[in-house]
XYZ file of C-alpha atoms in Angstrom:
427
model
C 163.971 -143.978 206.801
C 161.026 -146.214 205.896
C 161.915 -148.093 202.683
C 158.213 -148.495 201.828
C 156.498 -145.583 200.084
C 152.951 -145.163 198.803
C 151.321 -142.742 196.379
C 147.969 -142.360 194.651
C 148.050 -140.854 191.173
C 145.429 -138.347 189.926
C 143.068 -140.929 188.412
C 143.284 -143.365 191.315
C 146.192 -145.684 190.453
C 147.997 -146.673 193.649
C 151.755 -147.186 193.690
C 153.656 -148.886 196.504
C 157.410 -149.531 196.484
C 159.995 -151.027 198.778
C 163.489 -149.704 198.216
C 166.188 -152.369 198.579
C 169.531 -150.584 197.992
C 171.947 -152.450 195.777
C 169.463 -155.155 194.758
C 170.157 -156.609 191.322
C 166.663 -158.107 191.010
C 163.640 -155.935 190.273
C 160.210 -157.388 191.067
C 157.069 -155.651 189.864
C 153.415 -156.609 189.999
C 150.234 -155.020 188.699
C 147.360 -156.014 190.989
C 143.876 -155.510 189.558
C 141.052 -155.618 192.101
C 138.801 -157.874 190.091
C 138.398 -161.630 190.264
C 135.891 -164.372 189.705
C 133.495 -163.163 192.411
C 133.021 -159.929 190.425
C 131.685 -161.735 187.370
C 128.070 -161.286 186.349
C 125.644 -163.544 184.464
C 127.335 -165.175 181.482
C 130.799 -164.134 182.723
C 131.892 -167.198 184.725
C 135.628 -167.498 184.069
C 135.935 -164.100 182.367
C 138.604 -162.819 184.800
C 140.844 -165.796 184.156
C 140.100 -165.809 180.418
C 141.087 -162.151 180.217
C 144.312 -162.833 182.108
C 145.251 -165.297 179.356
C 144.251 -163.105 176.417
C 146.143 -160.015 177.587
C 149.383 -161.868 176.823
C 148.440 -162.362 173.151
C 149.570 -159.063 171.657
C 149.285 -155.277 171.478
C 149.656 -152.812 168.576
C 153.407 -152.728 169.194
C 154.194 -156.310 170.344
C 153.171 -159.800 169.295
C 152.679 -162.523 171.901
C 156.178 -163.789 171.158
C 157.656 -160.324 171.553
C 155.892 -159.801 174.891
C 157.528 -162.847 176.449
C 160.854 -162.403 174.653
C 161.239 -158.824 175.898
C 161.486 -160.150 179.451
C 162.949 -163.630 178.984
C 165.858 -162.688 176.719
C 167.683 -161.224 179.726
C 166.824 -164.056 182.114
C 163.636 -162.585 183.552
C 160.196 -164.114 183.847
C 156.693 -162.815 183.227
C 153.511 -164.422 184.491
C 150.043 -163.856 185.945
C 147.410 -165.472 188.109
C 143.741 -164.947 188.927
C 142.014 -165.343 192.282
C 138.470 -164.879 193.483
C 139.116 -161.224 194.349
C 142.019 -159.980 192.237
C 144.237 -160.639 189.230
C 147.999 -160.142 189.298
C 150.447 -159.679 186.411
C 154.051 -159.795 187.569
C 157.628 -159.783 186.319
C 161.069 -160.405 187.789
C 164.016 -158.952 185.886
C 167.512 -157.599 186.389
C 167.513 -154.031 187.649
C 168.665 -152.602 184.325
C 165.596 -154.150 182.645
C 163.073 -152.577 185.013
C 161.882 -150.082 182.400
C 161.276 -152.840 179.863
C 159.274 -154.931 182.334
C 157.133 -151.958 183.289
C 156.503 -151.016 179.661
C 155.510 -154.575 178.748
C 153.064 -154.860 181.645
C 151.370 -151.502 181.130
C 151.190 -152.086 177.368
C 149.460 -155.443 177.899
C 146.939 -154.187 180.421
C 145.914 -151.012 178.613
C 146.418 -151.669 174.884
C 145.964 -155.394 174.192
C 144.167 -156.263 170.953
C 141.870 -158.990 172.378
C 140.970 -160.470 169.001
C 138.601 -163.308 168.180
C 141.558 -165.357 166.955
C 143.355 -164.901 170.259
C 140.262 -165.894 172.194
C 139.878 -168.988 170.047
C 143.436 -170.065 170.794
C 143.234 -169.423 174.519
C 139.797 -171.009 174.750
C 141.371 -174.352 173.856
C 144.194 -173.798 176.352
C 141.744 -173.034 179.159
C 139.554 -176.028 178.321
C 142.689 -178.133 178.664
C 143.431 -176.410 181.966
C 139.922 -177.153 183.232
C 140.381 -180.824 182.353
C 143.721 -180.825 184.172
C 142.127 -179.404 187.322
C 139.273 -181.915 187.082
C 141.873 -184.691 187.092
C 143.350 -183.443 190.384
C 141.242 -184.948 193.213
C 142.779 -182.668 195.854
C 141.659 -179.605 193.928
C 138.231 -181.072 193.222
C 137.771 -181.757 196.938
C 138.715 -178.253 198.104
C 136.548 -176.646 195.420
C 133.709 -178.852 196.624
C 134.040 -177.425 200.136
C 134.061 -173.840 198.853
C 131.057 -174.523 196.631
C 129.101 -175.992 199.546
C 130.010 -173.353 202.129
C 129.285 -170.425 199.829
C 126.488 -171.881 197.752
C 124.432 -169.113 196.180
C 127.233 -166.521 196.217
C 129.926 -165.649 193.675
C 132.589 -167.171 195.920
C 131.203 -170.623 195.129
C 132.084 -171.000 191.406
C 135.600 -171.982 190.388
C 137.959 -169.205 189.323
C 138.834 -170.906 186.058
C 135.278 -171.207 184.767
C 133.484 -174.279 183.455
C 133.838 -175.927 180.077
C 130.348 -174.659 179.237
C 130.961 -171.046 180.273
C 134.320 -170.891 178.486
C 132.895 -172.298 175.255
C 130.109 -169.703 175.336
C 132.370 -166.727 176.153
C 132.308 -164.266 173.259
C 135.047 -161.863 172.228
C 132.819 -158.871 172.883
C 131.942 -160.099 176.364
C 135.628 -160.387 177.300
C 136.384 -156.962 175.833
C 133.485 -155.372 177.711
C 134.558 -157.046 180.944
C 138.104 -155.758 180.479
C 137.068 -152.153 179.879
C 134.541 -152.210 182.708
C 136.824 -153.662 185.383
C 140.437 -152.733 184.558
C 140.281 -149.149 185.779
C 143.011 -147.073 187.404
C 141.059 -146.815 190.643
C 141.131 -150.592 191.042
C 144.813 -151.106 190.289
C 147.896 -151.223 192.509
C 151.396 -151.265 191.018
C 153.961 -152.644 193.440
C 157.737 -152.757 192.929
C 160.499 -154.126 195.166
C 164.175 -153.563 194.439
C 166.549 -150.657 193.920
C 163.563 -148.599 192.820
C 163.100 -144.821 192.655
C 159.519 -144.282 193.834
C 159.050 -140.813 192.350
C 160.459 -141.845 188.992
C 158.167 -144.878 188.889
C 155.119 -142.708 189.637
C 156.078 -140.334 186.831
C 156.471 -143.215 184.393
C 153.032 -144.552 185.352
C 151.193 -141.273 184.697
C 150.075 -142.271 181.187
C 148.921 -145.702 182.425
C 146.911 -144.022 185.192
C 145.213 -141.767 182.643
C 144.595 -144.517 180.088
C 142.539 -146.599 182.528
C 140.549 -143.845 184.207
C 137.598 -145.302 186.064
C 136.025 -146.083 189.449
C 137.805 -147.779 192.315
C 135.129 -149.762 194.054
C 133.789 -153.085 192.823
C 130.157 -153.697 193.823
C 130.277 -157.116 195.447
C 127.478 -159.099 197.007
C 128.439 -160.187 200.503
C 129.238 -163.875 200.853
C 126.763 -165.409 203.261
C 127.841 -169.012 204.000
C 125.168 -171.619 203.382
C 126.156 -175.301 203.549
C 123.190 -176.702 201.662
C 125.050 -179.812 200.491
C 127.130 -180.808 203.527
C 128.672 -183.907 201.947
C 130.019 -183.947 198.382
C 131.547 -186.965 196.677
C 133.088 -187.351 193.245
C 134.437 -190.816 192.453
C 137.160 -191.603 189.914
C 139.230 -194.649 189.100
C 142.153 -193.721 191.337
C 144.090 -195.398 194.136
C 143.505 -192.794 196.823
C 140.681 -190.657 198.154
C 141.228 -186.939 198.780
C 139.172 -185.617 201.682
C 138.658 -182.026 202.789
C 136.737 -180.906 205.878
C 135.749 -177.234 205.777
C 134.777 -174.888 208.619
C 133.328 -171.412 208.094
C 135.519 -168.607 209.451
C 135.693 -164.859 208.613
C 137.223 -162.240 206.335
C 140.859 -161.206 206.157
C 140.328 -157.941 208.056
C 138.848 -159.651 211.119
C 140.910 -159.024 214.293
C 140.862 -162.768 215.058
C 142.827 -163.729 211.939
C 146.137 -164.218 213.793
C 144.462 -166.436 216.377
C 142.940 -168.516 213.576
C 146.301 -168.948 211.868
C 147.844 -170.129 215.149
C 144.974 -172.550 215.745
C 145.429 -174.049 212.277
C 149.166 -174.525 212.853
C 148.623 -176.206 216.211
C 146.023 -178.540 214.718
C 147.757 -179.522 211.486
C 150.381 -177.033 210.373
C 153.406 -179.295 210.352
C 154.963 -182.594 211.364
C 154.739 -181.725 215.074
C 151.030 -180.853 214.966
C 148.349 -182.939 216.670
C 146.786 -184.245 213.481
C 150.064 -185.200 211.827
C 151.430 -186.950 214.916
C 148.316 -189.048 215.382
C 147.332 -189.811 211.769
C 150.787 -190.184 210.214
C 153.343 -190.914 212.925
C 151.374 -193.073 215.344
C 148.840 -194.781 213.074
C 150.418 -194.555 209.602
C 146.996 -193.952 208.057
C 148.081 -191.311 205.529
C 151.295 -189.902 204.129
C 150.352 -186.439 205.369
C 147.469 -184.449 206.820
C 147.214 -180.661 206.935
C 145.164 -177.883 208.438
C 145.153 -174.428 206.851
C 143.033 -171.286 206.663
C 142.066 -169.001 203.800
C 140.254 -165.689 203.742
C 138.726 -163.197 201.349
C 137.487 -159.697 202.118
C 134.299 -160.776 203.891
C 134.460 -164.547 204.384
C 136.882 -167.370 205.023
C 137.349 -171.027 205.852
C 139.624 -173.398 207.690
C 140.256 -176.794 206.123
C 141.640 -180.154 207.193
C 142.728 -182.298 204.264
C 144.410 -185.608 203.553
C 144.848 -188.244 200.873
C 144.743 -191.945 201.713
C 143.565 -195.359 200.586
C 139.750 -195.357 200.528
C 139.485 -198.127 203.125
C 141.113 -195.837 205.666
C 138.740 -192.907 205.220
C 136.315 -193.814 208.011
C 139.096 -194.445 210.544
C 140.874 -191.188 209.695
C 137.590 -189.298 210.032
C 137.108 -190.745 213.511
C 140.644 -189.786 214.525
C 140.201 -186.270 213.161
C 136.891 -185.865 214.981
C 138.459 -187.039 218.243
C 141.267 -184.495 218.000
C 139.145 -181.592 216.797
C 136.421 -182.128 219.411
C 139.100 -182.332 222.097
C 140.581 -179.006 220.930
C 137.089 -177.516 220.783
C 136.268 -178.621 224.336
C 139.651 -178.333 226.068
C 141.679 -176.013 223.853
C 145.309 -176.192 222.840
C 148.101 -175.971 225.418
C 150.419 -173.065 226.158
C 153.323 -175.093 224.733
C 151.394 -175.681 221.502
C 150.646 -171.979 221.213
C 154.305 -171.049 221.755
C 155.378 -173.598 219.143
C 152.782 -172.279 216.669
C 153.958 -168.708 217.195
C 157.574 -169.701 216.628
C 156.650 -171.583 213.477
C 154.515 -168.815 211.973
C 156.912 -166.001 212.833
C 159.908 -167.918 211.488
C 158.127 -168.944 208.307
C 156.952 -165.374 207.707
C 160.440 -163.934 208.083
C 161.994 -166.584 205.829
C 159.234 -166.214 203.237
C 159.613 -162.448 203.032
C 163.371 -162.618 202.650
C 162.473 -163.298 199.008
C 161.898 -159.955 197.188
C 159.248 -161.549 194.983
C 157.323 -162.674 198.051
C 157.578 -159.189 199.539
C 156.219 -157.723 196.318
C 153.277 -160.155 196.368
C 152.445 -159.400 199.997
C 152.752 -155.634 199.619
C 150.692 -155.457 196.449
C 147.850 -157.704 197.599
C 147.729 -156.020 201.010
C 147.617 -152.538 199.474
C 144.790 -153.622 197.214
C 142.866 -154.811 200.275
C 143.573 -151.614 202.212
C 145.999 -153.344 204.584
C 149.165 -151.370 205.300
C 150.794 -153.190 208.211
C 154.514 -153.746 208.040
C 155.998 -157.208 208.479
C 157.092 -156.282 212.008
C 153.569 -155.161 212.863
C 152.200 -158.451 211.544
C 154.709 -160.439 213.621
C 153.874 -158.378 216.713
C 150.214 -159.264 216.187
C 151.076 -162.985 216.294
C 153.086 -162.531 219.489
C 150.187 -160.636 221.114
C 147.635 -163.462 220.716
C 146.751 -165.094 224.035
C 145.893 -168.704 224.799
C 142.394 -167.680 225.879
C 141.815 -165.967 222.520
C 142.837 -169.049 220.545
C 140.753 -171.408 222.657
C 137.689 -169.155 222.531
C 138.015 -169.095 218.758
C 138.354 -172.901 218.662
C 135.074 -173.257 220.552
C 133.376 -170.989 218.040
C 134.854 -172.171 214.728
C 134.905 -175.896 215.504
C 131.396 -176.124 216.981
C 129.381 -176.637 213.764
C 129.824 -179.875 211.865
C 132.152 -179.344 208.896
C 131.303 -179.490 205.240
C 132.933 -182.627 203.820
C 134.123 -183.078 200.248
C 135.719 -186.238 198.836
C 137.190 -186.975 195.415
C 139.119 -189.837 193.871
C 138.731 -193.494 194.756
C 135.262 -194.340 196.025
C 134.989 -193.394 199.681
C 132.216 -194.296 202.132
C 129.642 -191.521 201.989
C 128.064 -193.020 205.093
C 131.228 -192.380 207.098
C 131.026 -188.703 206.237
C 127.393 -188.473 207.315
C 128.157 -190.331 210.568
C 131.006 -187.906 211.233
C 128.690 -184.904 210.863
C 125.998 -186.502 213.022
C 128.528 -187.291 215.761
C 129.841 -183.754 215.542
C 126.400 -182.364 216.169
C 125.987 -184.612 219.251
C 129.468 -183.819 220.516
C 130.529 -187.466 220.384
C 134.208 -188.303 220.675
C 135.173 -191.523 218.930
C 137.623 -193.941 220.553
């Protein structure tokens, strides 16, 4: 019997559960299909702001009572916002499942959203923005996203800017909440010793309270690297560098091949980039390659942190390796190793019920209903020719380059892009 069940309630709320008999932990998440890319003029940061404010109190619970209801029995309650969705989630003992569900649905449908609460959280978010601005690795990756997707709503940061957050009014946040938090855009996902039918019955009032449309009207993200090199200098010891390559959305059939390519290039201590940059040359403590995707766009990044005087040399090494992979491909042994690594990591990651809840909920929201076994089979099915054809495509254009931290040579970045366009391989 399949432990995963799905239902859609009368007003559009989707419910997905995975029954784990005998589990003492109950993990539940409410996934709302709205994120920063859904924000309109004057709403930059509204999704994240709303995530904060919904914890501040309802007609029946104060902010302290919301957290205490879950934490007093050892559970935890939290939330996060992305570019395409917002998730509120709880992990509790199985006998506290009803409490966790009641707290979450109460917050999302009946929060007070007062001016006082917004004033308090405004200061918290401004502090959070400053914290992110002090992290050069985050500044560098956001610089790549901003350059690749300039002119689209994928480009702005999820958290908002200090200017947009200061200008955000109480009424604007309330209007955004009522317009976007509708039953048709919400998935409730639970993993544990859960009774699917009972959960659906309990959620009937929540489904009715948030009646509204399912589809968000999003403008397609059309990549446009108008500022191919971005630099932000601070008084730090190291420079964070990110190279970004345009890829594709998370429903593209090439996504498994891209993940395997990223692992072979820089997905661990046995990858090409790590062996050359760290092990053989000791130029940086670590170097990574990873890929990210949204519904209609994506990117692959190579990133490292190192002393600024090493930036130009590392860029030359990276270009040598990436151009070689572009022209000659990865080997069959590298592909086998990447498959073993990704399959093993996926299995180990999803042994955690909380991770299974996160995967199930986000996938359901995106219309993806593959099982873990089906996902693993897709990795195994990727051929060497498919990976190498993708490498020739993705790695052909010169990357967007973003640097933050200690002053790094902008000229080195421009020379890297120029050499990329000519197909040069540095030695």
